[in-house]
């Protein structure tokens, strides 16, 4: 990046064309293109990525960088009033919020059980139930997400669009916070500030997090905030914020053991206790005799019955078809997590974590290994890999 604040006319044209073209395509995807329209969607995504790779490959001045970051925020805001077009998970988000707002533990019942519950059934809940893709699964969304869902239910108790706007507003605020943290971490580690463009302009990140309403945005914000606080040696606050990330989605729990190689045993013990105690407190409103059983049932389904975008498993499955004549998900689904744990422990034992930069690098490696061996890898899962890759 150069410090020259004068933007050449060619660069002005490039940035203007990129911004207008991308914004138009995001609006088309968000408001006018059903997910059944495969060819237009593939075309829009392809053009967005070509434009993205073109713009991040160009040398960028300080002023251009600011303009492009602002453009990335505008792209995200363009989805504010849209109903997610490529994912229907938002129905379950709103459902869980409505359930808890009605005084019912969202972990306690299947949606199919509540669909006839006299104190819960109304026109709005019936509309939500009809949109659910998880009627026969217990909720698997951790406490922070449940708090957010309930907030949306309070803000908009009878409108799906209103709830979507409330949820998306939280995601937008999280994304803006993430951008501020990325800038500070890049500066702290003396990395090229233009690396932020890889995240802020990434079409996958923009569409899947803000557009399709996925809460990796909140996970990433809390995770980077925790790392930033760790940089500042604010261990207790960092541990508290890491718990917020873990209680949004459980994946950041994988990164906690890395700190045993960075902190003294006493500091690591205190850090871990604060993280775990905060997590327990966040789970406290939901704790009953059914919680562990119902969560266990859903997790077992996830590991033994679901498969999507799996990489190594698909190779194993094909070998299973050839050698066994059937889908080996039952056995492979149980074996792959064990293999991951073995590799995970090896990575932790064999690597030194001299500083928080190294912590971020090893977190990226662990997450990459996890997704490589996972049976389910939805596109939005990759957003955390994208942001961690900025620091390697």
Short mmCIF file of C-alpha atoms in Angstrom, two decimals:
data_model
loop_
_atom_site.label_atom_id
_atom_site.label_comp_id
_atom_site.label_asym_id
_atom_site.label_seq_id
_atom_site.Cartn_x
_atom_site.Cartn_y
_atom_site.Cartn_z
CA UNK A 1 0.00 0.00 0.00
CA UNK A 2 1.23 3.48 -0.81
CA UNK A 3 0.61 6.56 1.32
CA UNK A 4 -0.24 8.81 -1.59
CA UNK A 5 -3.74 10.17 -1.01
CA UNK A 6 -4.20 11.30 -4.61
CA UNK A 7 -6.22 8.67 -6.47
CA UNK A 8 -5.34 8.29 -10.15
CA UNK A 9 -8.34 8.59 -12.47
CA UNK A 10 -7.92 4.99 -13.59
CA UNK A 11 -8.19 3.85 -9.96
CA UNK A 12 -11.30 5.97 -9.42
CA UNK A 13 -12.90 4.29 -12.43
CA UNK A 14 -11.89 0.82 -11.24
CA UNK A 15 -13.24 1.34 -7.73
CA UNK A 16 -16.45 2.95 -8.99
CA UNK A 17 -17.15 0.17 -11.50
CA UNK A 18 -16.33 -2.49 -8.89
CA UNK A 19 -18.60 -0.89 -6.28
CA UNK A 20 -21.58 -0.30 -8.57
CA UNK A 21 -21.32 -3.74 -10.21
CA UNK A 22 -20.94 -5.57 -6.90
CA UNK A 23 -23.71 -3.63 -5.18
CA UNK A 24 -26.07 -4.35 -8.08
CA UNK A 25 -25.32 -8.07 -7.91
CA UNK A 26 -25.73 -8.20 -4.13
CA UNK A 27 -29.14 -6.53 -4.46
CA UNK A 28 -30.14 -8.99 -7.19
CA UNK A 29 -29.09 -11.93 -5.00
CA UNK A 30 -30.72 -10.53 -1.87
CA UNK A 31 -34.06 -9.42 -3.27
CA UNK A 32 -34.76 -10.77 -6.75
CA UNK A 33 -33.19 -14.21 -7.23
CA UNK A 34 -34.76 -17.35 -5.68
CA UNK A 35 -32.28 -20.10 -4.84
CA UNK A 36 -33.96 -22.32 -7.43
CA UNK A 37 -32.61 -20.01 -10.18
CA UNK A 38 -29.32 -21.84 -10.39
CA UNK A 39 -27.81 -20.31 -13.52
CA UNK A 40 -28.36 -16.64 -12.55
CA UNK A 41 -27.00 -17.32 -9.06
CA UNK A 42 -23.89 -19.04 -10.38
CA UNK A 43 -23.39 -16.19 -12.83
CA UNK A 44 -23.73 -13.51 -10.13
CA UNK A 45 -21.38 -15.34 -7.75
CA UNK A 46 -18.82 -15.85 -10.52
CA UNK A 47 -18.84 -12.18 -11.51
CA UNK A 48 -18.58 -11.11 -7.86
CA UNK A 49 -15.53 -13.29 -7.29
CA UNK A 50 -13.83 -12.19 -10.51
CA UNK A 51 -14.35 -8.55 -9.52
CA UNK A 52 -13.18 -9.33 -5.98
CA UNK A 53 -9.94 -10.98 -7.07
CA UNK A 54 -9.30 -8.15 -9.51
CA UNK A 55 -9.73 -5.39 -6.94
CA UNK A 56 -7.69 -7.03 -4.16
CA UNK A 57 -4.83 -7.69 -6.59
CA UNK A 58 -4.39 -3.97 -7.29
CA UNK A 59 -1.98 -1.73 -5.41
CA UNK A 60 -3.97 0.38 -2.97
CA UNK A 61 -3.38 3.82 -1.49
CA UNK A 62 -4.49 4.75 2.02
CA UNK A 63 -7.52 6.64 0.74
CA UNK A 64 -8.49 3.85 -1.66
CA UNK A 65 -8.29 1.35 1.19
CA UNK A 66 -10.71 3.44 3.25
CA UNK A 67 -13.11 3.71 0.29
CA UNK A 68 -13.04 -0.04 -0.31
CA UNK A 69 -13.65 -0.82 3.37
CA UNK A 70 -16.61 1.56 3.28
CA UNK A 71 -17.84 -0.21 0.12
CA UNK A 72 -17.68 -3.54 1.96
CA UNK A 73 -19.87 -2.13 4.72
CA UNK A 74 -22.34 -0.77 2.14
CA UNK A 75 -22.51 -4.20 0.47
CA UNK A 76 -23.47 -5.73 3.81
CA UNK A 77 -26.04 -3.03 4.58
CA UNK A 78 -27.71 -3.63 1.20
CA UNK A 79 -29.11 -6.91 2.59
CA UNK A 80 -30.71 -5.28 5.64
CA UNK A 81 -34.35 -5.56 4.50
CA UNK A 82 -34.06 -8.84 2.59
CA UNK A 83 -35.33 -12.26 3.61
CA UNK A 84 -32.42 -14.74 3.30
CA UNK A 85 -32.67 -16.26 -0.16
CA UNK A 86 -30.15 -19.10 0.05
CA UNK A 87 -30.81 -20.48 3.54
CA UNK A 88 -33.89 -21.14 5.63
CA UNK A 89 -32.06 -21.50 8.96
CA UNK A 90 -33.51 -18.17 10.04
CA UNK A 91 -36.86 -19.86 10.65
CA UNK A 92 -35.28 -21.88 13.46
CA UNK A 93 -33.52 -18.80 14.83
CA UNK A 94 -36.82 -16.95 15.10
CA UNK A 95 -38.61 -20.09 16.34
CA UNK A 96 -36.17 -20.57 19.22
CA UNK A 97 -36.50 -16.91 20.16
CA UNK A 98 -40.30 -17.11 20.18
CA UNK A 99 -40.19 -20.32 22.22
CA UNK A 100 -37.99 -18.79 24.91
CA UNK A 101 -39.95 -15.52 24.89
CA UNK A 102 -43.03 -17.64 25.64
CA UNK A 103 -41.35 -18.98 28.77
CA UNK A 104 -40.40 -22.37 27.30
CA UNK A 105 -36.84 -23.73 27.31
CA UNK A 106 -35.80 -23.85 23.61
CA UNK A 107 -33.60 -26.90 24.35
CA UNK A 108 -36.43 -28.77 26.04
CA UNK A 109 -38.76 -29.66 23.18
CA UNK A 110 -38.79 -30.60 19.54
CA UNK A 111 -40.62 -28.10 17.32
CA UNK A 112 -42.97 -30.95 16.37
CA UNK A 113 -43.89 -31.30 20.06
CA UNK A 114 -44.58 -27.59 20.45
CA UNK A 115 -46.61 -27.33 17.24
CA UNK A 116 -49.69 -28.40 19.22
CA UNK A 117 -48.77 -26.66 22.49
CA UNK A 118 -51.84 -24.60 23.41
CA UNK A 119 -49.85 -21.77 25.03
CA UNK A 120 -47.54 -21.39 22.05
CA UNK A 121 -49.56 -22.06 18.91
CA UNK A 122 -50.69 -18.96 17.01
CA UNK A 123 -50.70 -17.75 13.43
CA UNK A 124 -47.08 -16.58 13.63
CA UNK A 125 -45.78 -19.82 15.16
CA UNK A 126 -47.61 -21.87 12.53
CA UNK A 127 -45.94 -19.83 9.77
CA UNK A 128 -42.56 -20.39 11.40
CA UNK A 129 -43.19 -24.11 11.89
CA UNK A 130 -44.10 -24.53 8.22
CA UNK A 131 -40.74 -23.00 7.25
CA UNK A 132 -38.60 -25.13 9.56
CA UNK A 133 -36.11 -27.63 8.14
CA UNK A 134 -35.48 -29.03 11.63
CA UNK A 135 -38.91 -29.89 13.01
CA UNK A 136 -37.69 -33.14 14.52
CA UNK A 137 -34.34 -31.96 15.93
CA UNK A 138 -33.63 -30.36 19.27
CA UNK A 139 -32.02 -26.93 19.14
CA UNK A 140 -28.23 -26.97 19.01
CA UNK A 141 -27.69 -23.20 19.17
CA UNK A 142 -25.63 -22.14 22.22
CA UNK A 143 -26.68 -19.48 24.76
CA UNK A 144 -25.42 -16.28 23.09
CA UNK A 145 -27.38 -17.16 19.98
CA UNK A 146 -30.45 -17.90 22.11
CA UNK A 147 -30.15 -14.50 23.81
CA UNK A 148 -29.96 -12.86 20.38
CA UNK A 149 -32.94 -14.89 19.14
CA UNK A 150 -34.98 -13.85 22.16
CA UNK A 151 -34.07 -10.20 21.65
CA UNK A 152 -35.35 -10.45 18.06
CA UNK A 153 -38.57 -12.04 19.34
CA UNK A 154 -39.08 -9.18 21.79
CA UNK A 155 -38.32 -6.51 19.17
CA UNK A 156 -40.57 -8.11 16.56
CA UNK A 157 -42.95 -10.66 18.09
CA UNK A 158 -45.24 -11.07 15.08
CA UNK A 159 -43.17 -10.36 11.98
CA UNK A 160 -40.62 -12.62 10.30
CA UNK A 161 -39.14 -9.68 8.38
CA UNK A 162 -38.92 -7.62 11.56
CA UNK A 163 -37.09 -10.44 13.34
CA UNK A 164 -34.75 -10.88 10.38
CA UNK A 165 -33.89 -7.17 10.42
CA UNK A 166 -33.20 -7.33 14.17
CA UNK A 167 -30.94 -10.38 13.77
CA UNK A 168 -29.15 -8.88 10.78
CA UNK A 169 -28.55 -5.61 12.63
CA UNK A 170 -26.60 -7.55 15.27
CA UNK A 171 -24.60 -9.30 12.55
CA UNK A 172 -23.84 -5.95 10.88
CA UNK A 173 -22.63 -4.46 14.15
CA UNK A 174 -20.47 -7.54 14.72
CA UNK A 175 -18.96 -7.23 11.26
CA UNK A 176 -18.12 -3.57 11.78
CA UNK A 177 -16.49 -4.48 15.09
CA UNK A 178 -14.54 -7.24 13.34
CA UNK A 179 -13.19 -4.79 10.76
CA UNK A 180 -11.94 -2.47 13.51
CA UNK A 181 -10.23 -5.39 15.25
CA UNK A 182 -8.65 -6.65 12.02
CA UNK A 183 -7.13 -3.20 11.42
CA UNK A 184 -5.69 -3.11 14.94
CA UNK A 185 -4.31 -6.65 14.82
CA UNK A 186 -2.70 -6.13 11.42
CA UNK A 187 -1.06 -2.97 12.73
CA UNK A 188 0.08 -4.67 15.94
CA UNK A 189 1.67 -7.57 14.04
CA UNK A 190 3.20 -5.27 11.37
CA UNK A 191 1.24 -6.91 8.58
CA UNK A 192 0.10 -5.24 5.36
CA UNK A 193 -3.06 -3.24 6.17
CA UNK A 194 -4.53 -4.04 2.73
CA UNK A 195 -4.98 -7.66 3.87
CA UNK A 196 -8.25 -6.51 5.42
CA UNK A 197 -9.70 -6.36 1.89
CA UNK A 198 -9.52 -10.16 1.66
CA UNK A 199 -12.20 -10.30 4.35
CA UNK A 200 -14.17 -7.08 3.95
CA UNK A 201 -14.84 -7.57 0.21
CA UNK A 202 -15.12 -11.38 0.17
CA UNK A 203 -18.43 -12.34 -1.51
CA UNK A 204 -18.69 -15.60 0.45
CA UNK A 205 -18.36 -13.75 3.76
CA UNK A 206 -20.77 -10.98 2.73
CA UNK A 207 -23.50 -13.24 1.34
CA UNK A 208 -23.32 -16.08 3.85
CA UNK A 209 -22.97 -14.03 7.03
CA UNK A 210 -24.96 -10.86 6.42
CA UNK A 211 -27.09 -12.02 3.50
CA UNK A 212 -28.01 -15.50 4.71
CA UNK A 213 -27.95 -14.56 8.39
CA UNK A 214 -25.29 -16.79 9.91
CA UNK A 215 -23.76 -16.07 13.27
CA UNK A 216 -20.16 -16.89 12.47
CA UNK A 217 -20.05 -13.09 12.25
CA UNK A 218 -20.60 -12.87 16.01
CA UNK A 219 -18.18 -15.75 16.69
CA UNK A 220 -15.45 -14.02 14.69
CA UNK A 221 -16.02 -10.68 16.42
CA UNK A 222 -15.71 -12.17 19.91
CA UNK A 223 -12.76 -14.38 18.90
CA UNK A 224 -10.74 -11.47 17.47
CA UNK A 225 -11.67 -9.28 20.41
CA UNK A 226 -10.38 -11.98 22.76
CA UNK A 227 -7.11 -12.23 20.82
CA UNK A 228 -6.76 -8.43 20.82
CA UNK A 229 -7.22 -8.35 24.61
CA UNK A 230 -4.70 -11.17 24.94
CA UNK A 231 -2.28 -8.98 22.99
CA UNK A 232 -2.83 -6.28 25.58
CA UNK A 233 -2.21 -8.82 28.36
CA UNK A 234 -5.75 -8.32 29.68
CA UNK A 235 -6.12 -12.00 30.49
CA UNK A 236 -9.32 -11.99 32.54
CA UNK A 237 -11.23 -9.86 30.04
CA UNK A 238 -9.86 -11.94 27.17
CA UNK A 239 -11.03 -15.15 28.88
CA UNK A 240 -14.49 -13.65 29.42
CA UNK A 241 -14.79 -12.61 25.76
CA UNK A 242 -13.51 -16.00 24.55
CA UNK A 243 -16.38 -17.55 26.53
CA UNK A 244 -18.79 -15.31 24.61
CA UNK A 245 -17.33 -16.66 21.36
CA UNK A 246 -17.57 -20.26 22.58
CA UNK A 247 -21.15 -19.73 23.71
CA UNK A 248 -22.08 -18.42 20.27
CA UNK A 249 -20.68 -21.48 18.50
CA UNK A 250 -18.60 -24.10 20.27
CA UNK A 251 -15.73 -24.25 17.75
CA UNK A 252 -13.47 -21.63 19.47
CA UNK A 253 -13.19 -24.03 22.41
CA UNK A 254 -10.66 -25.88 20.23
CA UNK A 255 -8.28 -22.92 20.49
CA UNK A 256 -8.23 -22.66 24.29
CA UNK A 257 -5.65 -25.47 24.91
CA UNK A 258 -3.14 -23.64 22.69
CA UNK A 259 -2.71 -21.09 25.44
CA UNK A 260 -1.10 -23.65 27.74
CA UNK A 261 1.99 -23.23 25.53
CA UNK A 262 1.90 -19.43 25.85
CA UNK A 263 0.87 -18.71 29.43
CA UNK A 264 2.33 -19.96 32.67
CA UNK A 265 0.46 -22.87 34.26
CA UNK A 266 -1.05 -20.55 36.88
CA UNK A 267 -2.21 -17.98 34.32
CA UNK A 268 -3.53 -20.69 31.99
CA UNK A 269 -5.49 -22.27 34.85
CA UNK A 270 -7.05 -18.93 35.81
CA UNK A 271 -7.79 -18.13 32.15
CA UNK A 272 -9.46 -21.50 31.64
CA UNK A 273 -11.49 -21.27 34.84
CA UNK A 274 -12.79 -17.81 33.89
CA UNK A 275 -13.71 -19.05 30.40
CA UNK A 276 -15.48 -22.15 31.69
CA UNK A 277 -17.22 -20.36 34.57
CA UNK A 278 -18.54 -17.68 32.21
CA UNK A 279 -19.75 -20.38 29.82
CA UNK A 280 -21.59 -22.19 32.62
CA UNK A 281 -23.24 -18.94 33.73
CA UNK A 282 -24.39 -18.27 30.17
CA UNK A 283 -25.85 -21.78 29.95
CA UNK A 284 -27.46 -21.48 33.39
CA UNK A 285 -30.95 -20.30 32.28
CA UNK A 286 -31.26 -23.43 30.12
CA UNK A 287 -29.90 -26.06 32.50
CA UNK A 288 -32.31 -28.84 33.39
CA UNK A 289 -32.31 -32.62 33.34
CA UNK A 290 -33.14 -32.68 29.62
CA UNK A 291 -30.44 -30.30 28.37
CA UNK A 292 -27.51 -32.71 28.11
CA UNK A 293 -29.68 -35.54 26.82
CA UNK A 294 -31.29 -33.45 24.09
CA UNK A 295 -28.01 -31.80 23.06
CA UNK A 296 -26.37 -35.22 22.95
CA UNK A 297 -29.13 -36.51 20.69
CA UNK A 298 -28.67 -33.63 18.24
CA UNK A 299 -24.86 -33.90 18.26
CA UNK A 300 -25.08 -37.65 17.63
CA UNK A 301 -27.32 -36.98 14.63
CA UNK A 302 -24.82 -34.41 13.36
CA UNK A 303 -21.85 -36.77 13.49
CA UNK A 304 -23.55 -40.00 12.40
CA UNK A 305 -26.29 -39.09 9.95
CA UNK A 306 -25.56 -35.73 8.28
CA UNK A 307 -23.07 -35.12 5.52
CA UNK A 308 -22.53 -32.03 3.40
CA UNK A 309 -19.45 -30.74 1.58
CA UNK A 310 -17.31 -33.29 3.41
CA UNK A 311 -13.87 -33.65 1.86
CA UNK A 312 -11.90 -36.56 3.30
CA UNK A 313 -15.10 -38.37 4.28
CA UNK A 314 -16.29 -38.39 0.67
CA UNK A 315 -13.10 -40.23 -0.30
CA UNK A 316 -13.66 -42.71 2.53
CA UNK A 317 -17.29 -43.13 1.51
CA UNK A 318 -16.34 -44.00 -2.06
CA UNK A 319 -13.84 -46.56 -0.80
CA UNK A 320 -16.60 -47.93 1.44
CA UNK A 321 -18.96 -48.31 -1.51
CA UNK A 322 -16.27 -50.23 -3.39
CA UNK A 323 -15.16 -52.47 -0.53
CA UNK A 324 -18.31 -52.77 1.61
CA UNK A 325 -21.11 -51.95 -0.81
CA UNK A 326 -22.79 -49.32 1.39
CA UNK A 327 -22.42 -45.84 2.91
CA UNK A 328 -19.99 -46.11 5.85
CA UNK A 329 -21.16 -42.93 7.59
CA UNK A 330 -22.07 -44.83 10.78
CA UNK A 331 -18.50 -46.06 11.34
CA UNK A 332 -16.58 -43.23 9.64
CA UNK A 333 -18.71 -40.64 11.42
CA UNK A 334 -17.48 -42.02 14.73
CA UNK A 335 -13.88 -42.63 13.61
CA UNK A 336 -13.08 -39.25 12.02
CA UNK A 337 -13.52 -37.24 15.25
CA UNK A 338 -11.11 -39.65 16.97
CA UNK A 339 -8.58 -39.13 14.18
CA UNK A 340 -8.99 -35.38 14.49
CA UNK A 341 -8.42 -35.47 18.26
CA UNK A 342 -5.19 -37.43 17.74
CA UNK A 343 -3.88 -34.91 15.17
CA UNK A 344 -5.12 -32.01 17.30
CA UNK A 345 -3.18 -33.20 20.35
CA UNK A 346 -0.09 -33.70 18.20
CA UNK A 347 -0.31 -30.10 16.93
CA UNK A 348 -0.69 -28.72 20.45
CA UNK A 349 2.16 -30.80 21.89
CA UNK A 350 4.64 -30.22 19.06
CA UNK A 351 4.17 -26.47 18.52
CA UNK A 352 5.34 -23.53 20.57
CA UNK A 353 3.05 -20.53 21.04
CA UNK A 354 5.49 -17.72 21.72
CA UNK A 355 2.99 -14.92 21.04
CA UNK A 356 -0.59 -14.21 20.03
CA UNK A 357 0.37 -14.07 16.35
CA UNK A 358 1.48 -17.69 16.56
CA UNK A 359 -1.75 -18.46 18.44
CA UNK A 360 -3.74 -17.12 15.46
CA UNK A 361 -1.65 -19.15 13.00
CA UNK A 362 -2.13 -22.41 14.91
CA UNK A 363 -5.84 -21.67 15.34
CA UNK A 364 -6.08 -21.50 11.55
CA UNK A 365 -4.28 -24.84 11.21
CA UNK A 366 -6.51 -26.54 13.78
CA UNK A 367 -9.68 -25.18 12.19
CA UNK A 368 -8.52 -26.28 8.74
CA UNK A 369 -7.86 -29.81 10.04
CA UNK A 370 -11.23 -29.86 11.78
CA UNK A 371 -13.16 -28.93 8.65
CA UNK A 372 -11.10 -31.31 6.51
CA UNK A 373 -12.24 -34.23 8.67
CA UNK A 374 -15.78 -33.00 9.34
CA UNK A 375 -18.84 -34.58 7.75
CA UNK A 376 -20.66 -31.26 7.48
CA UNK A 377 -18.96 -28.12 6.14
CA UNK A 378 -21.46 -25.43 5.25
CA UNK A 379 -20.06 -22.53 3.18
CA UNK A 380 -20.37 -20.03 6.03
CA UNK A 381 -18.09 -22.18 8.19
CA UNK A 382 -15.22 -21.06 5.95
CA UNK A 383 -15.57 -17.41 7.01
CA UNK A 384 -13.55 -18.04 10.19
CA UNK A 385 -10.80 -19.60 8.07
CA UNK A 386 -10.84 -16.50 5.85
CA UNK A 387 -10.36 -14.09 8.74
CA UNK A 388 -7.64 -16.16 10.45
CA UNK A 389 -5.77 -16.48 7.15
CA UNK A 390 -5.17 -12.72 7.19
CA UNK A 391 -2.68 -13.14 10.02
CA UNK A 392 -0.48 -15.88 8.53
#
